[in-house]
Coordinates of N, CA and C in Angstrom, one line a residue:
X198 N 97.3 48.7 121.5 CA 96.1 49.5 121.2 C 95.0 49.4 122.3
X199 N 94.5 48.1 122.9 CA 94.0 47.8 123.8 C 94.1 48.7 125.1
X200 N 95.9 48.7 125.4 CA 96.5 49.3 126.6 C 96.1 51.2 126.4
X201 N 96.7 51.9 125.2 CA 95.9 53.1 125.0 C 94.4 53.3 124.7
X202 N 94.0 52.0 124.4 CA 92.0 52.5 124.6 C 91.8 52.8 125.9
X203 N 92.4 51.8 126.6 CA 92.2 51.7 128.0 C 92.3 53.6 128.7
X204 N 93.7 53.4 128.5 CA 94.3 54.6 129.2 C 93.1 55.9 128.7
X205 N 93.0 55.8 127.2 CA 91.7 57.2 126.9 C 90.5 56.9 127.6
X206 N 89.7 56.1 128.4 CA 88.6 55.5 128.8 C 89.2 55.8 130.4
X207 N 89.7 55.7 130.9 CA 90.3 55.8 132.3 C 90.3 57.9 132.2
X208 N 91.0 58.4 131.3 CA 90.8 59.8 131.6 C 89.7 60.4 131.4
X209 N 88.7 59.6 130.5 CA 87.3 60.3 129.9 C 86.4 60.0 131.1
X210 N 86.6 58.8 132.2 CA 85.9 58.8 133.6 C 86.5 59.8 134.4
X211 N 87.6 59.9 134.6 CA 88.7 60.8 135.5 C 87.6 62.2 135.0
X212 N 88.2 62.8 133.7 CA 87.1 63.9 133.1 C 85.7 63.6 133.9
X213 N 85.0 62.5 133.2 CA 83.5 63.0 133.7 C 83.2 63.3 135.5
X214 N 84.2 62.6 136.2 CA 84.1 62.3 137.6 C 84.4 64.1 138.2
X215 N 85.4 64.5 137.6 CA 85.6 65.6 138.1 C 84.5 66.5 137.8
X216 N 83.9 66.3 136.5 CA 82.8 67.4 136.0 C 81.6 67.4 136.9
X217 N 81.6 65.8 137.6 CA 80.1 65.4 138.5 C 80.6 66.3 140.1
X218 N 82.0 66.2 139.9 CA 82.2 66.8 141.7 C 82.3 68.6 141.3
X219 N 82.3 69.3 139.9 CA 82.2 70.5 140.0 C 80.7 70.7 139.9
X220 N 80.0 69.8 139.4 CA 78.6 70.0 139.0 C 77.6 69.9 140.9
X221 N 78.7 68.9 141.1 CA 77.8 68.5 142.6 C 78.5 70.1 143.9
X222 N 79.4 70.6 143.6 CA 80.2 71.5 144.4 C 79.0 72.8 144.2
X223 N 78.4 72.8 142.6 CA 78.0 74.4 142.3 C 76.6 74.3 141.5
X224 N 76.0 73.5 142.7 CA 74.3 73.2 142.1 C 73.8 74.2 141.4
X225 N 73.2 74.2 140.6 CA 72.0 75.4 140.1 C 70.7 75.4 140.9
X226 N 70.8 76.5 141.1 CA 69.4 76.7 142.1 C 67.9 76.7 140.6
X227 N 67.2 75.7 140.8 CA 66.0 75.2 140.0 C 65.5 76.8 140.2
X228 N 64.8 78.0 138.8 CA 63.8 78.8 139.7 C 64.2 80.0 140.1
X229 N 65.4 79.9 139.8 CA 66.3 81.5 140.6 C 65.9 82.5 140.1
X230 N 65.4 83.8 140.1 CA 65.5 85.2 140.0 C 66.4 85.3 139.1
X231 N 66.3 86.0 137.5 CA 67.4 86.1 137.1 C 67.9 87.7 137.2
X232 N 68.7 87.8 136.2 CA 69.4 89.9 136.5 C 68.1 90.2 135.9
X233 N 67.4 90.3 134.2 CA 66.2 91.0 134.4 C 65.3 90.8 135.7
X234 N 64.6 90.0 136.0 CA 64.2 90.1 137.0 C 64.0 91.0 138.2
X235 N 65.4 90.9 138.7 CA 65.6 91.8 139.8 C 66.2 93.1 139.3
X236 N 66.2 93.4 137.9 CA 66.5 95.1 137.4 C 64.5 95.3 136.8
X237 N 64.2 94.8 136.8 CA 62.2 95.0 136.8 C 61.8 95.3 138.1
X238 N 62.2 94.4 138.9 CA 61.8 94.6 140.3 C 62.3 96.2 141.1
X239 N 63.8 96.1 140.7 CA 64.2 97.4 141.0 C 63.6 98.9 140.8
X240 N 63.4 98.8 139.4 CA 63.3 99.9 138.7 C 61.1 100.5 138.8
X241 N 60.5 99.1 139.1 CA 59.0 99.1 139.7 C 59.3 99.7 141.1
X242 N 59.8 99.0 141.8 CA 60.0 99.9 143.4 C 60.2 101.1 143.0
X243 N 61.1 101.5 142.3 CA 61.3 103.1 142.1 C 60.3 103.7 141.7
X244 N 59.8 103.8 140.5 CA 58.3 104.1 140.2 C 57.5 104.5 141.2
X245 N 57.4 103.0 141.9 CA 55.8 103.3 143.1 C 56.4 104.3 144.0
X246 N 57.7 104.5 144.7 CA 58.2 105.3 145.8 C 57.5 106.4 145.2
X247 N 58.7 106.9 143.6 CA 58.1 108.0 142.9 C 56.4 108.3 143.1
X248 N 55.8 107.5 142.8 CA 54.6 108.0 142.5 C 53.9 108.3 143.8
X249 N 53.8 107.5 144.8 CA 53.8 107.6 146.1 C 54.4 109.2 146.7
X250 N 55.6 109.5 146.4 CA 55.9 110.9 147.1 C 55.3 112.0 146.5
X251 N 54.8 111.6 144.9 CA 54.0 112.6 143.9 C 52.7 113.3 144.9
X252 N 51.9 111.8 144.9 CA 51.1 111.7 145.6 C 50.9 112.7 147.0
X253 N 51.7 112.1 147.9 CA 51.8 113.2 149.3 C 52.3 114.4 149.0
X254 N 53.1 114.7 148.4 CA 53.5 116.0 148.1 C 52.5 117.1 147.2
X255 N 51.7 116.0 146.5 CA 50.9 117.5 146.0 C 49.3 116.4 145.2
X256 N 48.8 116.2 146.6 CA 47.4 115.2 146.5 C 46.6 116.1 145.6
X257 N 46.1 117.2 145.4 CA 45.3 117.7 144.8 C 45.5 117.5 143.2
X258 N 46.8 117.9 142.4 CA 47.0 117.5 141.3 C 46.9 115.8 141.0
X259 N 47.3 115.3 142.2 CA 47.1 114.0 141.8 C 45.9 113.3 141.7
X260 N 44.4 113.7 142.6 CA 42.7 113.8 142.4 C 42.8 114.0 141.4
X261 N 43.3 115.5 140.1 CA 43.0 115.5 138.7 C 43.1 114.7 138.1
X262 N 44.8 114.3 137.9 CA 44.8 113.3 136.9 C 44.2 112.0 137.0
X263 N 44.3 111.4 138.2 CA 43.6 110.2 138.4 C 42.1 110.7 137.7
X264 N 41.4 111.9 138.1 CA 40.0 111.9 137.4 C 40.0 111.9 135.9
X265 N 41.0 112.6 135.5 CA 41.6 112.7 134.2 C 41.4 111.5 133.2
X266 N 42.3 110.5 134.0 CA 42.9 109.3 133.6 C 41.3 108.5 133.4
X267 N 40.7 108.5 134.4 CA 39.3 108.0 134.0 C 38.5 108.4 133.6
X268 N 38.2 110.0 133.3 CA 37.2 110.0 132.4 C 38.0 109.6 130.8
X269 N 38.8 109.7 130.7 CA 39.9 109.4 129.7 C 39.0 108.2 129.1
X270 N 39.8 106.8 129.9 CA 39.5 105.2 129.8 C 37.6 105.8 129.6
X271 N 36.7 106.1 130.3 CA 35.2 105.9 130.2 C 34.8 106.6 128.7
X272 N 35.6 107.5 128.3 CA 35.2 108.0 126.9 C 35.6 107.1 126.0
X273 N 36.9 106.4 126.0 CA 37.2 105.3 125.2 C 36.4 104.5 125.0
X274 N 35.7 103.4 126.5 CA 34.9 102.7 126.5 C 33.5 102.9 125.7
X275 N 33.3 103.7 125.8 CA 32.0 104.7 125.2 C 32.0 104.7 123.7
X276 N 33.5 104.8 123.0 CA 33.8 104.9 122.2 C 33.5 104.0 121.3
X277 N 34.1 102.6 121.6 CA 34.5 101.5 121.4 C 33.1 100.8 121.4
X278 N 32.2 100.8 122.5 CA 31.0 100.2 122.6 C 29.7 100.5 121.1
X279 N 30.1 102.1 121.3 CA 29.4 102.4 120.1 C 29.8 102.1 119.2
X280 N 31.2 101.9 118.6 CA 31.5 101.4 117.5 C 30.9 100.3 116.9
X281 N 30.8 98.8 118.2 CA 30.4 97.8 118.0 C 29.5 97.8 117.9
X282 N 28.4 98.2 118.8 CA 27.2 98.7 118.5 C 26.6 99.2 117.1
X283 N 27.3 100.0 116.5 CA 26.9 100.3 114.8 C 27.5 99.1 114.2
X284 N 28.4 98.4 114.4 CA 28.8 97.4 113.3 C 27.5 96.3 113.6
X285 N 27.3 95.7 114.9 CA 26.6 94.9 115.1 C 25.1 95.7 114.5
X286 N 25.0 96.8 114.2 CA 23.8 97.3 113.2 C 23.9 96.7 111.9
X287 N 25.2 97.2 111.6 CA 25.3 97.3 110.1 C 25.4 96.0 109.8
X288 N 25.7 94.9 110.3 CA 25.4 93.3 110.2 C 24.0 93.2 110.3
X289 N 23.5 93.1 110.9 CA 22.5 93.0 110.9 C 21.3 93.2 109.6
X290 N 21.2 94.3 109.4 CA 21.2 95.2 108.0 C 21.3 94.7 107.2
X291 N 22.7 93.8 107.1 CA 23.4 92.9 105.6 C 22.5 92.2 105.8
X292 N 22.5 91.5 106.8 CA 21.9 89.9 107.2 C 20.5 89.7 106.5
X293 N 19.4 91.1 106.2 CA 17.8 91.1 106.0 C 18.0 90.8 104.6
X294 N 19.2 90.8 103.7 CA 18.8 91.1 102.5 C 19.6 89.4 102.0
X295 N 18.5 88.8 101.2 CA 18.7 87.2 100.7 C 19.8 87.3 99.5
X296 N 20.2 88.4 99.4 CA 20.7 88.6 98.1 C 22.3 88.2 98.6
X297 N 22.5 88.7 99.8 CA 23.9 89.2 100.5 C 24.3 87.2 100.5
X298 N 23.7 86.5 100.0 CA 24.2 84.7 100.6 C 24.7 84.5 99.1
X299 N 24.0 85.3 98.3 CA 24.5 84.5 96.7 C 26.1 84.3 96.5
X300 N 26.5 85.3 97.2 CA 28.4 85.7 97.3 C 29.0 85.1 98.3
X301 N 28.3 84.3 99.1 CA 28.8 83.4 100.4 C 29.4 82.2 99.8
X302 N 30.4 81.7 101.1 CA 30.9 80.6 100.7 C 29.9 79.5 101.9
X303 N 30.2 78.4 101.6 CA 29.5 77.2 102.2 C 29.2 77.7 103.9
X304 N 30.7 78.0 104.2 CA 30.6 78.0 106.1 C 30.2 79.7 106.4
X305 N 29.9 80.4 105.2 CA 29.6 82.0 106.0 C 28.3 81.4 105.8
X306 N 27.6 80.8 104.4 CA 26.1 81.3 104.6 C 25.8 80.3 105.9
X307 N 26.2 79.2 106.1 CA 26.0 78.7 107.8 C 26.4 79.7 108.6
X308 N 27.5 80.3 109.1 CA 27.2 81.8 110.1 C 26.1 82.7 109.9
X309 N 25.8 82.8 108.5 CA 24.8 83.9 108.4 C 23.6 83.2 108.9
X310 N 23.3 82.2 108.6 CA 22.0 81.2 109.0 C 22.1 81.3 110.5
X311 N 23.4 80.8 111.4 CA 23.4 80.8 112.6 C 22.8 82.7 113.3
X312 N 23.4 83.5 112.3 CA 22.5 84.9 113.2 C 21.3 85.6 113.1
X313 N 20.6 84.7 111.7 CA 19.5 84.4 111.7 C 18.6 84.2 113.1
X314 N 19.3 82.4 113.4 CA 18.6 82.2 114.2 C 18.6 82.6 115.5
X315 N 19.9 83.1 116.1 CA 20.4 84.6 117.2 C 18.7 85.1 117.4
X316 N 18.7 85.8 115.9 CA 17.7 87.3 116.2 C 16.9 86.6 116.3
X317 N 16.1 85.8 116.1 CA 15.1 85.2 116.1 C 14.4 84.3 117.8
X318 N 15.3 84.8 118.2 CA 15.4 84.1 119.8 C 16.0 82.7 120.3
X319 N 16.3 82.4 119.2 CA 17.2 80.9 119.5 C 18.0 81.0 120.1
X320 N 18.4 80.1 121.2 CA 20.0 80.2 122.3 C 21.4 78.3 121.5
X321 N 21.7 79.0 122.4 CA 23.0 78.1 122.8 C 22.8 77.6 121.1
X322 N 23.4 78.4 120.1 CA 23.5 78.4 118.4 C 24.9 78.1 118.0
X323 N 25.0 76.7 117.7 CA 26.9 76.4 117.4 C 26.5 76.2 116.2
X324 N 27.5 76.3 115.5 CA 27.6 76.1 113.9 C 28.9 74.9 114.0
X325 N 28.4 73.8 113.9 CA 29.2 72.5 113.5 C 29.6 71.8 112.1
X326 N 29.4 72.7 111.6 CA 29.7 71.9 110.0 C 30.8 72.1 109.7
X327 N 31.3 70.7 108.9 CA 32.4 70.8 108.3 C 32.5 69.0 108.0
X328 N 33.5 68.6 107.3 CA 34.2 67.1 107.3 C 33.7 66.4 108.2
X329 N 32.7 65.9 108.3 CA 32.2 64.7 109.5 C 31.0 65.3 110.2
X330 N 30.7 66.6 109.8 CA 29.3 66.3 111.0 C 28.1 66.0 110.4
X331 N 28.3 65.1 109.5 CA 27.0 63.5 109.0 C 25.8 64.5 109.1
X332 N 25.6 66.0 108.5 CA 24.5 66.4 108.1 C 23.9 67.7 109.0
X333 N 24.6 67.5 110.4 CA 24.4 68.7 111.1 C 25.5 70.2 110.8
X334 N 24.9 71.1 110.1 CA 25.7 72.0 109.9 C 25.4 73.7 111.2
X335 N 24.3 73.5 111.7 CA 23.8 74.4 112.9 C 23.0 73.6 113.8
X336 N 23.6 73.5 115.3 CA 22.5 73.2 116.1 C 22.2 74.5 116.9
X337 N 20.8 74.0 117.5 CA 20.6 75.0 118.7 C 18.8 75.0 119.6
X338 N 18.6 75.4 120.4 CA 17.7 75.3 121.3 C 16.6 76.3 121.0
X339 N 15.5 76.0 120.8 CA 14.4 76.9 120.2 C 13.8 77.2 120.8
X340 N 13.2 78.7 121.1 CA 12.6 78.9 122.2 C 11.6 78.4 122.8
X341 N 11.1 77.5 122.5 CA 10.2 76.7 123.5 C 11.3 75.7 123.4
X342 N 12.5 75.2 124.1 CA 13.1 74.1 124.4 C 13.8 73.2 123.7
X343 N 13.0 73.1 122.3 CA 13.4 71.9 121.3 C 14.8 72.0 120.8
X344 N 15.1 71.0 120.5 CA 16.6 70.6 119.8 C 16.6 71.1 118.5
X345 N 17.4 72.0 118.0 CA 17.1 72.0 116.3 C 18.6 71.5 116.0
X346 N 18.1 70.8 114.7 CA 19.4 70.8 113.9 C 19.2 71.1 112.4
X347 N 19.9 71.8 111.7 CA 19.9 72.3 110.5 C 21.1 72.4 109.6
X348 N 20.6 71.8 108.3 CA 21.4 71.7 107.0 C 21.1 72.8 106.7
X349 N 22.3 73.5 105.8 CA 23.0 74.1 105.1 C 22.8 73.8 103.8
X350 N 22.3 74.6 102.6 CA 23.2 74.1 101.6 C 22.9 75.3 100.6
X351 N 24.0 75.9 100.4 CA 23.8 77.3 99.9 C 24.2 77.2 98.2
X352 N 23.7 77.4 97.2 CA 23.3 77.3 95.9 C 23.1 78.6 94.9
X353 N 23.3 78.5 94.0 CA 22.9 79.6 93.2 C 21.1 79.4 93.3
X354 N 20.9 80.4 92.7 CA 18.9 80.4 92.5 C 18.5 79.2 91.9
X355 N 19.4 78.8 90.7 CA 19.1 78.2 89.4 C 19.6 76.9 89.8
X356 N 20.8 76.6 90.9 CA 20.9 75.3 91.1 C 19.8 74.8 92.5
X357 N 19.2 73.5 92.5 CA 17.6 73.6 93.1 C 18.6 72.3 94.1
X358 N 17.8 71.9 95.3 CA 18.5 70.8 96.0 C 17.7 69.8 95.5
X359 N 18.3 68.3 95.7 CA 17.2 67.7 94.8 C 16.9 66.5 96.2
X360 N 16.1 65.4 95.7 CA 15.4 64.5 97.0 C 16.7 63.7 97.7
X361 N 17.8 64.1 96.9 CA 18.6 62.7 97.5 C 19.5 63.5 99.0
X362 N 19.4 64.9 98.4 CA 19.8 65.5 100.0 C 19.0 65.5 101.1
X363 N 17.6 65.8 100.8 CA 16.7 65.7 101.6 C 16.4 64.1 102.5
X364 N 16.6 63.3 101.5 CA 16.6 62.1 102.1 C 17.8 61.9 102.9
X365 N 18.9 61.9 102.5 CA 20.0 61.7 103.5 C 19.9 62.5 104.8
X366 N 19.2 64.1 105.0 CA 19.0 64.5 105.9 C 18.7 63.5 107.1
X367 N 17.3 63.6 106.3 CA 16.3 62.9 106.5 C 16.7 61.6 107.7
X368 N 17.5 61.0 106.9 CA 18.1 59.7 108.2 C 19.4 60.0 108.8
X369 N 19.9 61.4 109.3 CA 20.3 61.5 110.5 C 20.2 62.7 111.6
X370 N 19.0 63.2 110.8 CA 18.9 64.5 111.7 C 18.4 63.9 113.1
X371 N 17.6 63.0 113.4 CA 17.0 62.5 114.2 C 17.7 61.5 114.7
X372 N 18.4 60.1 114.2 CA 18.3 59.4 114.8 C 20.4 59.7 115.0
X373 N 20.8 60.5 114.4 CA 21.7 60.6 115.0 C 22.4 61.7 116.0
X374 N 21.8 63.1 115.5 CA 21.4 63.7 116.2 C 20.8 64.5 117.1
X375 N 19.8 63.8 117.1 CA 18.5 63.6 118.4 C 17.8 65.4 117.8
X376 N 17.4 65.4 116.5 CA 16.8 66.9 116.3 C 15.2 67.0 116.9
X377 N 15.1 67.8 117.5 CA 13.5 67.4 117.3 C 12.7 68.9 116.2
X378 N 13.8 69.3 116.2 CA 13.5 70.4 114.9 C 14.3 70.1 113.5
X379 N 14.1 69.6 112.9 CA 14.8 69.2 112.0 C 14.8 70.1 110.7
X380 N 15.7 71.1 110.4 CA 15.7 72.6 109.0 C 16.7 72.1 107.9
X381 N 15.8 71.6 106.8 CA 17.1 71.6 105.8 C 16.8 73.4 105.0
X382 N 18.0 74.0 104.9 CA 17.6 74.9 104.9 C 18.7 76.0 103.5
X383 N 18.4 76.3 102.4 CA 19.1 76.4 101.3 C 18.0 78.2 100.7
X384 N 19.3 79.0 100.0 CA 19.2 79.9 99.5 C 18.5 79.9 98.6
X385 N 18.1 78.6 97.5 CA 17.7 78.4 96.4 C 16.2 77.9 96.8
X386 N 15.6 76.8 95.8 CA 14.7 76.3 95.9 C 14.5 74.5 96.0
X387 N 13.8 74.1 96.2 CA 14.0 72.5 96.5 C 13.4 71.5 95.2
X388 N 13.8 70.9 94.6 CA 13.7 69.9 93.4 C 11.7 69.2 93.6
X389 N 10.9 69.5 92.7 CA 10.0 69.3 92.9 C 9.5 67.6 92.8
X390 N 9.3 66.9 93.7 CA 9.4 64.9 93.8 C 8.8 64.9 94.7
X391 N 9.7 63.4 94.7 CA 9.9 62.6 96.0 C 9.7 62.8 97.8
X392 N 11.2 63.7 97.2 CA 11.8 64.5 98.2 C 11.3 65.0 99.0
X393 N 10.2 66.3 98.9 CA 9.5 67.2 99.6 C 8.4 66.0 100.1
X394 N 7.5 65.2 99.4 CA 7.1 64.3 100.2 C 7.2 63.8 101.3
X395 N 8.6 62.8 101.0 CA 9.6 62.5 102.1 C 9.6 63.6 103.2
X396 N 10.0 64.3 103.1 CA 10.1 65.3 104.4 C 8.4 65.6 105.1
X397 N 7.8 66.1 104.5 CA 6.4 66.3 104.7 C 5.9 65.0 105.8
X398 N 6.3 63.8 105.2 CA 5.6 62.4 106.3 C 6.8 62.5 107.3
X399 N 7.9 62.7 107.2 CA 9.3 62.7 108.0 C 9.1 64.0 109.2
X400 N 8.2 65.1 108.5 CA 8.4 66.1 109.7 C 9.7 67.0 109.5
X401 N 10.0 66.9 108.3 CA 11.5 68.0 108.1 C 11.0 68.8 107.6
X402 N 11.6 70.1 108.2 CA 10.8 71.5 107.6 C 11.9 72.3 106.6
X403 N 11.2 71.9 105.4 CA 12.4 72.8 104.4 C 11.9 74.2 104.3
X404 N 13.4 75.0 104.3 CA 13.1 76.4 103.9 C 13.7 76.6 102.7
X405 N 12.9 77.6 101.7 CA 13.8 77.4 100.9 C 13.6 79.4 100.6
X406 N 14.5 79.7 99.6 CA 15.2 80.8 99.4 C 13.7 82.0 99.6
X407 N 12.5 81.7 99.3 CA 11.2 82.5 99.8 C 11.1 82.7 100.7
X408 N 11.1 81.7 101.4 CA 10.4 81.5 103.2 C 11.9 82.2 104.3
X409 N 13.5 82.3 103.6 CA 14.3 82.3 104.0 C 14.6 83.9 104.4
X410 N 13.9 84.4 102.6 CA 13.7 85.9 103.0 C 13.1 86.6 103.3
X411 N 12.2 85.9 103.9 CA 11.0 86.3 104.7 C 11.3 86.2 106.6
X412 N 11.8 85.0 106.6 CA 12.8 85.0 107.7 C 13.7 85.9 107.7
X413 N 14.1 86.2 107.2 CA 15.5 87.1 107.5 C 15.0 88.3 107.9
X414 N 14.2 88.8 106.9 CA 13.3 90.2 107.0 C 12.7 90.4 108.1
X415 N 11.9 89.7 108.6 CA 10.7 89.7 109.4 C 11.2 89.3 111.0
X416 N 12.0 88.3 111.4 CA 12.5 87.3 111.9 C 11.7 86.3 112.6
X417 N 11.1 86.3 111.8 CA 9.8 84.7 111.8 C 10.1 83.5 112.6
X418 N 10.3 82.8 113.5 CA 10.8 81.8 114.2 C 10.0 80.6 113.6
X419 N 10.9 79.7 113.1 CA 10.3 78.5 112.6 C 9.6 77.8 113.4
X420 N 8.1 77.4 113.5 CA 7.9 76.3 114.2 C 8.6 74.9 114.2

């Protein structure tokens, strides 16, 4: 048994040895050009010759269509710009009306807040909220310079935020994310306490669903 293991082990080297000298005889070139390749390549050369003899043989038709071809593309462009141009109306438009947040979910009325603060002249406007951002749901740069950061918290009319969100704001708008504008900022109205206190000696500016549609409307830039 030993003697035929052997012998199978002796032809499976024999085998692999020859496979290494057919393998080493008929390298693969790493990178090579394959047949598509060079039938793309072919059939593009044809083309350009084509279009090239178009060209010299009858330059005047070919000034048209090239003019053709471009006022073509510039009316599209035209087309398309104005499209966006009315939608970025018609956004806009939604955006004035406070009513348009009651049917939002958590992260639109944060986008809608973030184009808020767009119109309003605010730059460099990320919307970071989600699982882990410890209270920052919009930052952004206010036109005179300052850091804003702003909570989110979108509610029916009738549900009010109460002091214990305000408070938690409260201890990391600043010391963790260095706000120097600090907006807790909700559709609804804010729980009458503690809370609003808190913020008042804290320097947090709450908006709440009045001040919000008044901003929206107007585009009032928060101090």
């Amino acid at each position: 048994m030993a003697r035929g293991f052997g012998r199978t082990t002796e032809g499976g080297a024999a085998a692999a040895f020859g496979a290494d000298r057919r393998s080493a005889a008929w390298p693969v070139a790493a990178g090579r050009p394959t047949a598509g390749f060079w039938c793309c390549a072919v059939v593009g050369f044809v083309l350009l010759r084509m279009v090239i003899d178009f060209v010299q043989r009858h330059p005047y038709w070919s000034a048209l269509l090239v003019s053709l071809v471009v006022v073509a593309a510039a009316t599209v462009g035209l087309v398309v710009s104005k499209r966006r141009a009315r939608e970025r109306a018609d956004q806009a438009q939604r955006d004035r009306l406070i009513e348009a947040t009651e049917t939002m979910s958590g992260p639109e009325f944060e986008q809608w807040f973030a184009r808020i603060l767009v119109a309003s002249g605010f730059r460099n406007v990320t919307v970071c909220g989600g699982s882990g951002d410890r209270g920052a749901d919009v930052l952004a740069v206010a036109p005179d310079g300052r850091r804003v950061v702003a909570q989110c918290k979108r509610q029916s009319p009738s549900n009010r935020v109460g002091s214990a969100a305000i408070q938690r704001f409260a201890g990391t708008c600043r010391v963790i994310h260095g706000g120097e504008i600090c907006m807790l900022v909700t559709n609804s109205f804010f729980t009458a306490g503690d809370g609003i206190e808190i913020a008042r000696q804290l320097n947090i500016t709450l908006i709440d669903r009045n001040a919000l549609e008044v901003w929206a409307w107007t585009g009032w830039r928060a101090a």
